[in-house]
PDB file of C-alpha atoms in Angstrom:
ATOM      1  CA  LYS A   1     -24.446   8.972 -11.890  1.00 78.00           C
ATOM      2  CA  GLY A   2     -24.079   7.785  -8.313  1.00 85.00           C
ATOM      3  CA  ASP A   3     -24.853   4.189  -9.292  1.00 91.00           C
ATOM      4  CA  TYR A   4     -21.882   3.946 -11.661  1.00 94.00           C
ATOM      5  CA  GLY A   5     -19.098   4.698  -9.233  1.00 96.00           C
ATOM      6  CA  LYS A   6     -17.674   7.847  -7.679  1.00 98.00           C
ATOM      7  CA  VAL A   7     -13.963   7.878  -8.477  1.00 98.00           C
ATOM      8  CA  TYR A   8     -11.324  10.075  -6.864  1.00 98.00           C
ATOM      9  CA  ILE A   9      -7.913  10.571  -8.500  1.00 98.00           C
ATOM     10  CA  LEU A  10      -4.980  12.193  -6.722  1.00 98.00           C
ATOM     11  CA  GLY A  11      -2.070  13.129  -8.958  1.00 98.00           C
ATOM     12  CA  GLY A  12      -0.051  15.693 -10.822  1.00 98.00           C
ATOM     13  CA  SER A  13       2.869  18.020 -10.159  1.00 97.00           C
ATOM     14  CA  VAL A  14       4.456  20.888 -12.069  1.00 96.00           C
ATOM     15  CA  GLY A  15       5.884  19.381 -15.245  1.00 94.00           C
ATOM     16  CA  TYR A  16       3.565  16.364 -15.078  1.00 96.00           C
ATOM     17  CA  SER A  17       0.128  17.706 -15.890  1.00 96.00           C
ATOM     18  CA  GLY A  18      -0.709  15.102 -18.534  1.00 97.00           C
ATOM     19  CA  ALA A  19      -0.635  11.987 -16.352  1.00 98.00           C
ATOM     20  CA  PRO A  20      -3.613  12.767 -14.078  1.00 98.00           C
ATOM     21  CA  VAL A  21      -5.604  14.077 -17.038  1.00 98.00           C
ATOM     22  CA  PHE A  22      -5.054  10.830 -18.965  1.00 98.00           C
ATOM     23  CA  ALA A  23      -6.179   8.849 -15.914  1.00 98.00           C
ATOM     24  CA  ALA A  24      -9.295  10.964 -15.424  1.00 98.00           C
ATOM     25  CA  ARG A  25     -10.271  10.745 -19.088  1.00 98.00           C
ATOM     26  CA  ALA A  26      -9.779   6.979 -19.049  1.00 98.00           C
ATOM     27  CA  ALA A  27     -11.964   6.625 -15.957  1.00 98.00           C
ATOM     28  CA  VAL A  28     -14.747   8.531 -17.698  1.00 98.00           C
ATOM     29  CA  ARG A  29     -14.327   6.525 -20.909  1.00 97.00           C
ATOM     30  CA  THR A  30     -14.563   3.250 -18.968  1.00 98.00           C
ATOM     31  CA  GLY A  31     -17.933   4.149 -17.495  1.00 97.00           C
ATOM     32  CA  ALA A  32     -17.427   5.869 -14.144  1.00 98.00           C
ATOM     33  CA  GLY A  33     -20.423   7.954 -13.152  1.00 97.00           C
ATOM     34  CA  LEU A  34     -18.511  10.762 -11.435  1.00 98.00           C
ATOM     35  CA  VAL A  35     -14.762  11.427 -11.567  1.00 98.00           C
ATOM     36  CA  SER A  36     -13.042  13.941  -9.296  1.00 98.00           C
ATOM     37  CA  LEU A  37      -9.408  14.916  -9.729  1.00 98.00           C
ATOM     38  CA  GLY A  38      -7.294  16.546  -7.033  1.00 98.00           C
ATOM     39  CA  VAL A  39      -4.099  18.248  -8.247  1.00 98.00           C
ATOM     40  CA  PRO A  40      -1.605  20.739  -6.765  1.00 98.00           C
ATOM     41  CA  ALA A  41      -2.949  24.280  -7.003  1.00 98.00           C
ATOM     42  CA  PRO A  42      -0.577  25.422  -9.811  1.00 97.00           C
ATOM     43  CA  LEU A  43      -1.902  22.622 -12.043  1.00 97.00           C
ATOM     44  CA  TRP A  44      -5.563  23.244 -11.415  1.00 98.00           C
ATOM     45  CA  PRO A  45      -6.158  25.755 -14.262  1.00 98.00           C
ATOM     46  CA  ILE A  46      -4.490  23.343 -16.705  1.00 97.00           C
ATOM     47  CA  ALA A  47      -6.472  20.297 -15.585  1.00 98.00           C
ATOM     48  CA  ALA A  48      -9.739  22.233 -15.475  1.00 97.00           C
ATOM     49  CA  ALA A  49      -9.185  23.486 -19.022  1.00 97.00           C
ATOM     50  CA  LYS A  50      -8.384  20.019 -20.347  1.00 97.00           C
ATOM     51  CA  LEU A  51     -11.231  18.168 -18.655  1.00 98.00           C
ATOM     52  CA  ASP A  52     -14.894  18.620 -19.477  1.00 96.00           C
ATOM     53  CA  GLU A  53     -16.379  15.477 -17.909  1.00 96.00           C
ATOM     54  CA  ALA A  54     -14.182  15.100 -14.805  1.00 98.00           C
ATOM     55  CA  MET A  55     -14.233  17.595 -11.923  1.00 98.00           C
ATOM     56  CA  ALA A  56     -10.793  19.000 -11.109  1.00 98.00           C
ATOM     57  CA  HIS A  57     -10.024  20.927  -7.928  1.00 98.00           C
ATOM     58  CA  PRO A  58      -6.873  22.510  -6.440  1.00 98.00           C
ATOM     59  CA  LEU A  59      -5.005  21.171  -3.403  1.00 98.00           C
ATOM     60  CA  PRO A  60      -2.307  22.831  -1.260  1.00 97.00           C
ATOM     61  CA  SER A  61       1.157  22.600  -2.765  1.00 96.00           C
ATOM     62  CA  GLY A  62       4.736  23.451  -1.876  1.00 92.00           C
ATOM     63  CA  LYS A  63       7.387  25.451  -3.665  1.00 83.00           C
ATOM     64  CA  GLU A  64       8.332  22.501  -5.880  1.00 91.00           C
ATOM     65  CA  GLY A  65       4.845  22.369  -7.382  1.00 95.00           C
ATOM     66  CA  MET A  66       4.027  19.091  -5.636  1.00 97.00           C
ATOM     67  CA  LEU A  67       1.405  18.337  -3.004  1.00 97.00           C
ATOM     68  CA  SER A  68       2.154  19.567   0.494  1.00 96.00           C
ATOM     69  CA  LEU A  69       1.208  17.850   3.751  1.00 95.00           C
ATOM     70  CA  GLU A  70      -1.736  20.236   4.045  1.00 96.00           C
ATOM     71  CA  ALA A  71      -3.373  18.422   1.106  1.00 97.00           C
ATOM     72  CA  THR A  72      -4.021  15.343   3.250  1.00 97.00           C
ATOM     73  CA  GLU A  73      -7.005  16.662   5.204  1.00 97.00           C
ATOM     74  CA  GLU A  74      -8.847  17.984   2.139  1.00 97.00           C
ATOM     75  CA  THR A  75      -8.208  14.762   0.217  1.00 98.00           C
ATOM     76  CA  LEU A  76      -9.562  12.588   3.029  1.00 98.00           C
ATOM     77  CA  ARG A  77     -12.627  14.828   3.306  1.00 97.00           C
ATOM     78  CA  ARG A  78     -13.394  14.369  -0.371  1.00 97.00           C
ATOM     79  CA  LEU A  79     -12.773  10.616  -0.172  1.00 98.00           C
ATOM     80  CA  ASP A  80     -15.655  10.363   2.302  1.00 97.00           C
ATOM     81  CA  THR A  81     -18.056  10.900  -0.612  1.00 96.00           C
ATOM     82  CA  CYS A  82     -16.319   8.532  -3.065  1.00 98.00           C
ATOM     83  CA  ASP A  83     -16.239   4.784  -3.708  1.00 98.00           C
ATOM     84  CA  VAL A  84     -12.651   4.206  -4.867  1.00 98.00           C
ATOM     85  CA  CYS A  85      -9.382   6.095  -5.149  1.00 98.00           C
ATOM     86  CA  LEU A  86      -6.408   6.236  -7.524  1.00 98.00           C
ATOM     87  CA  ILE A  87      -3.175   7.729  -6.173  1.00 98.00           C
ATOM     88  CA  GLY A  88      -0.056   8.428  -8.149  1.00 98.00           C
ATOM     89  CA  PRO A  89      -0.214   9.613 -11.774  1.00 98.00           C
ATOM     90  CA  GLY A  90       2.355  12.400 -12.111  1.00 97.00           C
ATOM     91  CA  LEU A  91       2.627  13.062  -8.356  1.00 97.00           C
ATOM     92  CA  GLY A  92       6.388  13.480  -8.398  1.00 95.00           C
ATOM     93  CA  ARG A  93       8.788  12.387  -5.693  1.00 93.00           C
ATOM     94  CA  GLY A  94       9.424  14.211  -2.450  1.00 89.00           C
ATOM     95  CA  ASN A  95       9.152  13.696   1.276  1.00 86.00           C
ATOM     96  CA  GLY A  96       5.951  15.695   1.494  1.00 89.00           C
ATOM     97  CA  VAL A  97       4.266  13.758  -1.301  1.00 94.00           C
ATOM     98  CA  ALA A  98       5.326  10.410   0.160  1.00 94.00           C
ATOM     99  CA  SER A  99       3.945  11.384   3.564  1.00 94.00           C
ATOM    100  CA  VAL A 100       0.601  12.367   2.020  1.00 96.00           C
ATOM    101  CA  VAL A 101       0.343   9.034   0.189  1.00 97.00           C
ATOM    102  CA  ARG A 102       1.179   6.934   3.240  1.00 95.00           C
ATOM    103  CA  HIS A 103      -1.200   8.862   5.486  1.00 95.00           C
ATOM    104  CA  ILE A 104      -4.085   8.392   3.056  1.00 97.00           C
ATOM    105  CA  LEU A 105      -3.336   4.685   2.756  1.00 96.00           C
ATOM    106  CA  ARG A 106      -3.497   4.287   6.525  1.00 94.00           C
ATOM    107  CA  SER A 107      -6.630   6.396   6.913  1.00 96.00           C
ATOM    108  CA  THR A 108      -9.027   5.364   4.147  1.00 97.00           C
ATOM    109  CA  HIS A 109     -10.974   2.132   3.978  1.00 96.00           C
ATOM    110  CA  LEU A 110     -11.806   2.639   0.300  1.00 98.00           C
ATOM    111  CA  PRO A 111     -10.291   0.429  -2.405  1.00 98.00           C
ATOM    112  CA  VAL A 112      -7.083   2.141  -3.529  1.00 98.00           C
ATOM    113  CA  VAL A 113      -5.124   1.832  -6.779  1.00 98.00           C
ATOM    114  CA  LEU A 114      -1.476   2.895  -6.505  1.00 98.00           C
ATOM    115  CA  ASP A 115       0.343   3.790  -9.703  1.00 97.00           C
ATOM    116  CA  ALA A 116       3.656   5.461 -10.590  1.00 95.00           C
ATOM    117  CA  ASP A 117       4.780   7.809  -7.810  1.00 96.00           C
ATOM    118  CA  GLY A 118       2.079   6.440  -5.538  1.00 97.00           C
ATOM    119  CA  ILE A 119       4.109   3.215  -5.586  1.00 97.00           C
ATOM    120  CA  ASN A 120       7.439   5.026  -5.309  1.00 94.00           C
ATOM    121  CA  ALA A 121       6.159   6.648  -2.096  1.00 94.00           C
ATOM    122  CA  LEU A 122       6.208   3.206  -0.448  1.00 92.00           C
ATOM    123  CA  SER A 123       9.958   2.718  -0.888  1.00 87.00           C
ATOM    124  CA  GLY A 124      11.284   1.934   2.569  1.00 87.00           C
ATOM    125  CA  HIS A 125       7.778   2.050   4.047  1.00 90.00           C
ATOM    126  CA  MET A 126       6.157  -1.208   2.959  1.00 91.00           C
ATOM    127  CA  ASP A 127       4.468  -1.445   6.368  1.00 89.00           C
ATOM    128  CA  ALA A 128       1.866   0.918   4.884  1.00 91.00           C
ATOM    129  CA  LEU A 129       0.588  -2.025   2.837  1.00 92.00           C
ATOM    130  CA  SER A 130       0.581  -4.424   5.769  1.00 87.00           C
ATOM    131  CA  LEU A 131      -1.691  -2.034   7.645  1.00 89.00           C
ATOM    132  CA  ARG A 132      -4.223  -2.321   4.792  1.00 94.00           C
ATOM    133  CA  ARG A 133      -4.631  -6.111   4.912  1.00 92.00           C
ATOM    134  CA  GLY A 134      -8.312  -6.882   4.514  1.00 92.00           C
ATOM    135  CA  ARG A 135      -8.849  -3.768   2.378  1.00 96.00           C
ATOM    136  CA  THR A 136      -8.535  -3.735  -1.413  1.00 98.00           C
ATOM    137  CA  THR A 137      -5.194  -2.352  -2.590  1.00 98.00           C
ATOM    138  CA  VAL A 138      -3.977  -2.625  -6.198  1.00 98.00           C
ATOM    139  CA  LEU A 139      -0.463  -1.766  -7.363  1.00 98.00           C
ATOM    140  CA  THR A 140       0.298  -1.241 -11.074  1.00 98.00           C
ATOM    141  CA  PRO A 141       4.111  -0.981 -11.366  1.00 98.00           C
ATOM    142  CA  HIS A 142       6.429  -1.367 -14.289  1.00 96.00           C
ATOM    143  CA  GLU A 143       9.545  -3.353 -13.475  1.00 96.00           C
ATOM    144  CA  GLY A 144      11.553  -0.365 -12.207  1.00 94.00           C
ATOM    145  CA  GLU A 145       8.813   0.663  -9.772  1.00 95.00           C
ATOM    146  CA  PHE A 146       8.391  -2.969  -8.759  1.00 96.00           C
ATOM    147  CA  LEU A 147      12.047  -3.255  -7.815  1.00 95.00           C
ATOM    148  CA  ARG A 148      11.960   0.023  -5.868  1.00 93.00           C
ATOM    149  CA  ALA A 149       9.014  -1.372  -3.907  1.00 94.00           C
ATOM    150  CA  GLY A 150      11.091  -4.388  -2.881  1.00 94.00           C
ATOM    151  CA  GLY A 151      10.064  -6.852  -5.591  1.00 95.00           C
ATOM    152  CA  ASP A 152      12.436  -9.596  -6.723  1.00 96.00           C
ATOM    153  CA  LEU A 153      12.502 -10.583 -10.403  1.00 97.00           C
ATOM    154  CA  SER A 154      15.157 -13.288 -10.078  1.00 97.00           C
ATOM    155  CA  ARG A 155      12.548 -16.085 -10.251  1.00 93.00           C
ATOM    156  CA  GLY A 156      10.741 -14.634 -13.279  1.00 97.00           C
ATOM    157  CA  ARG A 157       7.898 -12.152 -13.680  1.00 97.00           C
ATOM    158  CA  GLU A 158       5.017 -14.506 -12.866  1.00 97.00           C
ATOM    159  CA  GLN A 159       6.533 -15.869  -9.687  1.00 97.00           C
ATOM    160  CA  ALA A 160       7.744 -12.426  -8.670  1.00 98.00           C
ATOM    161  CA  ALA A 161       4.247 -10.965  -8.988  1.00 98.00           C
ATOM    162  CA  ALA A 162       2.651 -13.875  -7.134  1.00 98.00           C
ATOM    163  CA  ASP A 163       5.177 -13.705  -4.275  1.00 97.00           C
ATOM    164  CA  PHE A 164       4.766  -9.939  -3.863  1.00 97.00           C
ATOM    165  CA  ALA A 165       0.954 -10.083  -3.903  1.00 97.00           C
ATOM    166  CA  ALA A 166       0.850 -12.842  -1.286  1.00 97.00           C
ATOM    167  CA  ARG A 167       3.491 -11.236   0.942  1.00 96.00           C
ATOM    168  CA  HIS A 168       1.815  -7.822   1.082  1.00 96.00           C
ATOM    169  CA  GLY A 169      -1.843  -8.785   0.698  1.00 96.00           C
ATOM    170  CA  VAL A 170      -2.346  -6.778  -2.494  1.00 97.00           C
ATOM    171  CA  TYR A 171      -3.406  -7.238  -6.098  1.00 98.00           C
ATOM    172  CA  LEU A 172      -0.451  -6.655  -8.390  1.00 98.00           C
ATOM    173  CA  VAL A 173      -0.459  -5.656 -12.055  1.00 98.00           C
ATOM    174  CA  LEU A 174       3.153  -6.053 -13.204  1.00 98.00           C
ATOM    175  CA  LYS A 175       3.195  -4.157 -16.483  1.00 98.00           C
ATOM    176  CA  GLY A 176       5.246  -5.033 -19.537  1.00 95.00           C
ATOM    177  CA  PRO A 177       5.123  -7.550 -22.398  1.00 93.00           C
ATOM    178  CA  GLY A 178       2.742 -10.194 -21.087  1.00 96.00           C
ATOM    179  CA  THR A 179       1.452  -8.135 -18.145  1.00 98.00           C
ATOM    180  CA  VAL A 180       1.045 -10.342 -15.070  1.00 98.00           C
ATOM    181  CA  ILE A 181      -1.917  -9.953 -12.725  1.00 98.00           C
ATOM    182  CA  ALA A 182      -1.565 -11.602  -9.306  1.00 98.00           C
ATOM    183  CA  ALA A 183      -3.978 -11.833  -6.367  1.00 98.00           C
ATOM    184  CA  PRO A 184      -3.053 -12.259  -2.698  1.00 97.00           C
ATOM    185  CA  ASP A 185      -4.719 -15.704  -2.660  1.00 97.00           C
ATOM    186  CA  GLY A 186      -2.298 -17.076  -5.265  1.00 97.00           C
ATOM    187  CA  ARG A 187      -4.307 -16.607  -8.452  1.00 98.00           C
ATOM    188  CA  ARG A 188      -2.388 -15.191 -11.402  1.00 97.00           C
ATOM    189  CA  MET A 189      -3.053 -14.407 -15.038  1.00 98.00           C
ATOM    190  CA  VAL A 190      -0.916 -13.325 -17.989  1.00 98.00           C
ATOM    191  CA  ASN A 191      -2.394 -10.916 -20.540  1.00 98.00           C
ATOM    192  CA  SER A 192      -2.328 -11.591 -24.266  1.00 96.00           C
ATOM    193  CA  THR A 193      -3.288  -8.211 -25.761  1.00 98.00           C
ATOM    194  CA  GLY A 194      -1.195  -5.116 -26.433  1.00 98.00           C
ATOM    195  CA  ASN A 195       1.863  -4.179 -28.460  1.00 98.00           C
ATOM    196  CA  CYS A 196       5.129  -2.245 -28.311  1.00 97.00           C
ATOM    197  CA  GLY A 197       3.452   0.934 -29.571  1.00 98.00           C
ATOM    198  CA  MET A 198       2.019   1.273 -26.065  1.00 98.00           C
ATOM    199  CA  ALA A 199       5.497   1.675 -24.541  1.00 96.00           C
ATOM    200  CA  LYS A 200       5.109   5.447 -24.297  1.00 96.00           C
ATOM    201  CA  GLY A 201       4.610   7.834 -21.410  1.00 96.00           C
ATOM    202  CA  GLY A 202       0.904   8.113 -20.620  1.00 97.00           C
ATOM    203  CA  SER A 203      -0.180   4.585 -21.516  1.00 98.00           C
ATOM    204  CA  GLY A 204       0.076   3.441 -17.906  1.00 98.00           C
ATOM    205  CA  ASP A 205      -1.978   6.415 -16.744  1.00 98.00           C
ATOM    206  CA  VAL A 206      -4.756   5.329 -19.086  1.00 98.00           C
ATOM    207  CA  LEU A 207      -4.629   1.834 -17.588  1.00 98.00           C
ATOM    208  CA  SER A 208      -4.811   3.050 -13.999  1.00 98.00           C
ATOM    209  CA  GLY A 209      -7.798   5.244 -14.819  1.00 98.00           C
ATOM    210  CA  MET A 210      -9.570   2.302 -16.422  1.00 98.00           C
ATOM    211  CA  LEU A 211      -8.851   0.069 -13.459  1.00 98.00           C
ATOM    212  CA  VAL A 212     -10.136   2.491 -10.825  1.00 98.00           C
ATOM    213  CA  SER A 213     -13.274   3.012 -12.919  1.00 98.00           C
ATOM    214  CA  LEU A 214     -14.010  -0.724 -13.084  1.00 98.00           C
ATOM    215  CA  LEU A 215     -13.496  -1.057  -9.329  1.00 98.00           C
ATOM    216  CA  GLY A 216     -15.908   1.810  -8.820  1.00 98.00           C
ATOM    217  CA  LEU A 217     -18.446   0.051 -11.028  1.00 97.00           C
ATOM    218  CA  GLY A 218     -18.379  -2.858  -8.571  1.00 97.00           C
ATOM    219  CA  LEU A 219     -16.209  -5.495 -10.244  1.00 98.00           C
ATOM    220  CA  ALA A 220     -14.299  -7.816  -7.932  1.00 98.00           C
ATOM    221  CA  PRO A 221     -10.646  -6.714  -7.705  1.00 98.00           C
ATOM    222  CA  MET A 222      -9.149  -9.585  -9.691  1.00 98.00           C
ATOM    223  CA  ASP A 223     -11.852  -9.259 -12.356  1.00 98.00           C
ATOM    224  CA  ALA A 224     -11.309  -5.498 -12.562  1.00 98.00           C
ATOM    225  CA  CYS A 225      -7.547  -5.952 -12.962  1.00 98.00           C
ATOM    226  CA  CYS A 226      -7.861  -8.585 -15.681  1.00 98.00           C
ATOM    227  CA  ALA A 227     -10.575  -6.707 -17.571  1.00 98.00           C
ATOM    228  CA  ALA A 228      -8.717  -3.391 -17.449  1.00 98.00           C
ATOM    229  CA  VAL A 229      -5.456  -4.913 -18.667  1.00 98.00           C
ATOM    230  CA  TRP A 230      -7.070  -6.899 -21.487  1.00 98.00           C
ATOM    231  CA  ILE A 231      -9.263  -4.032 -22.735  1.00 98.00           C
ATOM    232  CA  HIS A 232      -6.351  -1.597 -22.473  1.00 98.00           C
ATOM    233  CA  GLY A 233      -4.265  -3.905 -24.647  1.00 98.00           C
ATOM    234  CA  ARG A 234      -7.105  -4.448 -27.081  1.00 98.00           C
ATOM    235  CA  ALA A 235      -7.572  -0.690 -27.458  1.00 98.00           C
ATOM    236  CA  GLY A 236      -3.832  -0.450 -28.088  1.00 98.00           C
ATOM    237  CA  ASP A 237      -4.041  -3.112 -30.773  1.00 98.00           C
ATOM    238  CA  MET A 238      -6.903  -1.266 -32.442  1.00 98.00           C
ATOM    239  CA  ALA A 239      -4.926   1.996 -32.351  1.00 98.00           C
ATOM    240  CA  ALA A 240      -1.910   0.228 -33.859  1.00 98.00           C
ATOM    241  CA  GLU A 241      -4.038  -1.169 -36.683  1.00 98.00           C
ATOM    242  CA  GLU A 242      -5.238   2.322 -37.584  1.00 97.00           C
ATOM    243  CA  LYS A 243      -2.218   4.549 -36.800  1.00 97.00           C
ATOM    244  CA  GLY A 244       0.737   2.167 -36.717  1.00 98.00           C
ATOM    245  CA  ARG A 245       2.771   1.237 -33.651  1.00 98.00           C
ATOM    246  CA  ARG A 246       5.368   3.943 -34.104  1.00 97.00           C
ATOM    247  CA  GLY A 247       2.942   6.838 -34.498  1.00 97.00           C
ATOM    248  CA  MET A 248       0.162   5.827 -32.095  1.00 98.00           C
ATOM    249  CA  THR A 249      -0.196   7.771 -28.842  1.00 98.00           C
ATOM    250  CA  PRO A 250      -1.898   7.307 -25.444  1.00 98.00           C
ATOM    251  CA  GLY A 251      -4.532   9.713 -26.755  1.00 97.00           C
ATOM    252  CA  ASP A 252      -5.282   7.183 -29.469  1.00 98.00           C
ATOM    253  CA  LEU A 253      -5.756   4.545 -26.752  1.00 97.00           C
ATOM    254  CA  LEU A 254      -8.401   6.727 -25.163  1.00 98.00           C
ATOM    255  CA  GLU A 255     -10.203   7.153 -28.459  1.00 98.00           C
ATOM    256  CA  LYS A 256     -10.293   3.385 -29.005  1.00 98.00           C
ATOM    257  CA  LEU A 257     -11.520   2.468 -25.520  1.00 98.00           C
ATOM    258  CA  PRO A 258     -15.244   2.712 -26.344  1.00 97.00           C
ATOM    259  CA  TYR A 259     -14.786   0.375 -29.316  1.00 98.00           C
ATOM    260  CA  ALA A 260     -12.783  -2.136 -27.288  1.00 98.00           C
ATOM    261  CA  LEU A 261     -15.475  -2.053 -24.603  1.00 97.00           C
ATOM    262  CA  LYS A 262     -18.195  -2.633 -27.200  1.00 97.00           C
ATOM    263  CA  GLU A 263     -16.467  -5.832 -28.267  1.00 95.00           C
ATOM    264  CA  VAL A 264     -16.772  -7.370 -24.808  1.00 93.00           C
ATOM    265  CA  GLU A 265     -20.172  -6.042 -23.721  1.00 88.00           C
TER     266      GLU A 265
END
């Protein structure tokens, strides 16, 4: 179990219990040896009931049902025993949550994947990325999150992703039709798999869980990004073939992941 990556996922808030569960399930499905999930205390019974393979635990939360500043110390303690971290699925937006995210980014040397509200926490605080130069940081925004993080789409998606990755020293997965993957050294790729049936809440959480799992398995960051995006899209195409684009769900993506992985192994 320890040889196949120890993944830590930080996410969830009241009203957004599905996102971290999707990410944890995807990490398990993609081969991670051990997956731990930290959620605000009110969500812990829900996550624990939904997850058999991943290990959920409660963290201090505030009145809004989001993480409180007191969650930082416990999260960093648990990260000491892990190989890679995903921050963001369903975290919600608030000053306390944003402070937790930025503190963890500054403090941990582990590879970190930032998704959803993990990215939103950087709005106005992009220096948190500059402080991580030399460490692996991956951002997986859709276009709205990309713009809130200071991205500029006026020169097109490919150039926008490449400019952002180089400027901040990160790997960027700019989601959407023809997802763009950009590395800080100038490399970029455009994905060819996937379909419009994946444009539903939860699909991105599956992708982030896959990506953190592949990083934990030891893939180089650019390879992990490209593999996760392609396999995610391929699983979506397989789900669409069976269920149809309109009726397919992120849960169907999860069910198709093992078959998509078999095709490339």
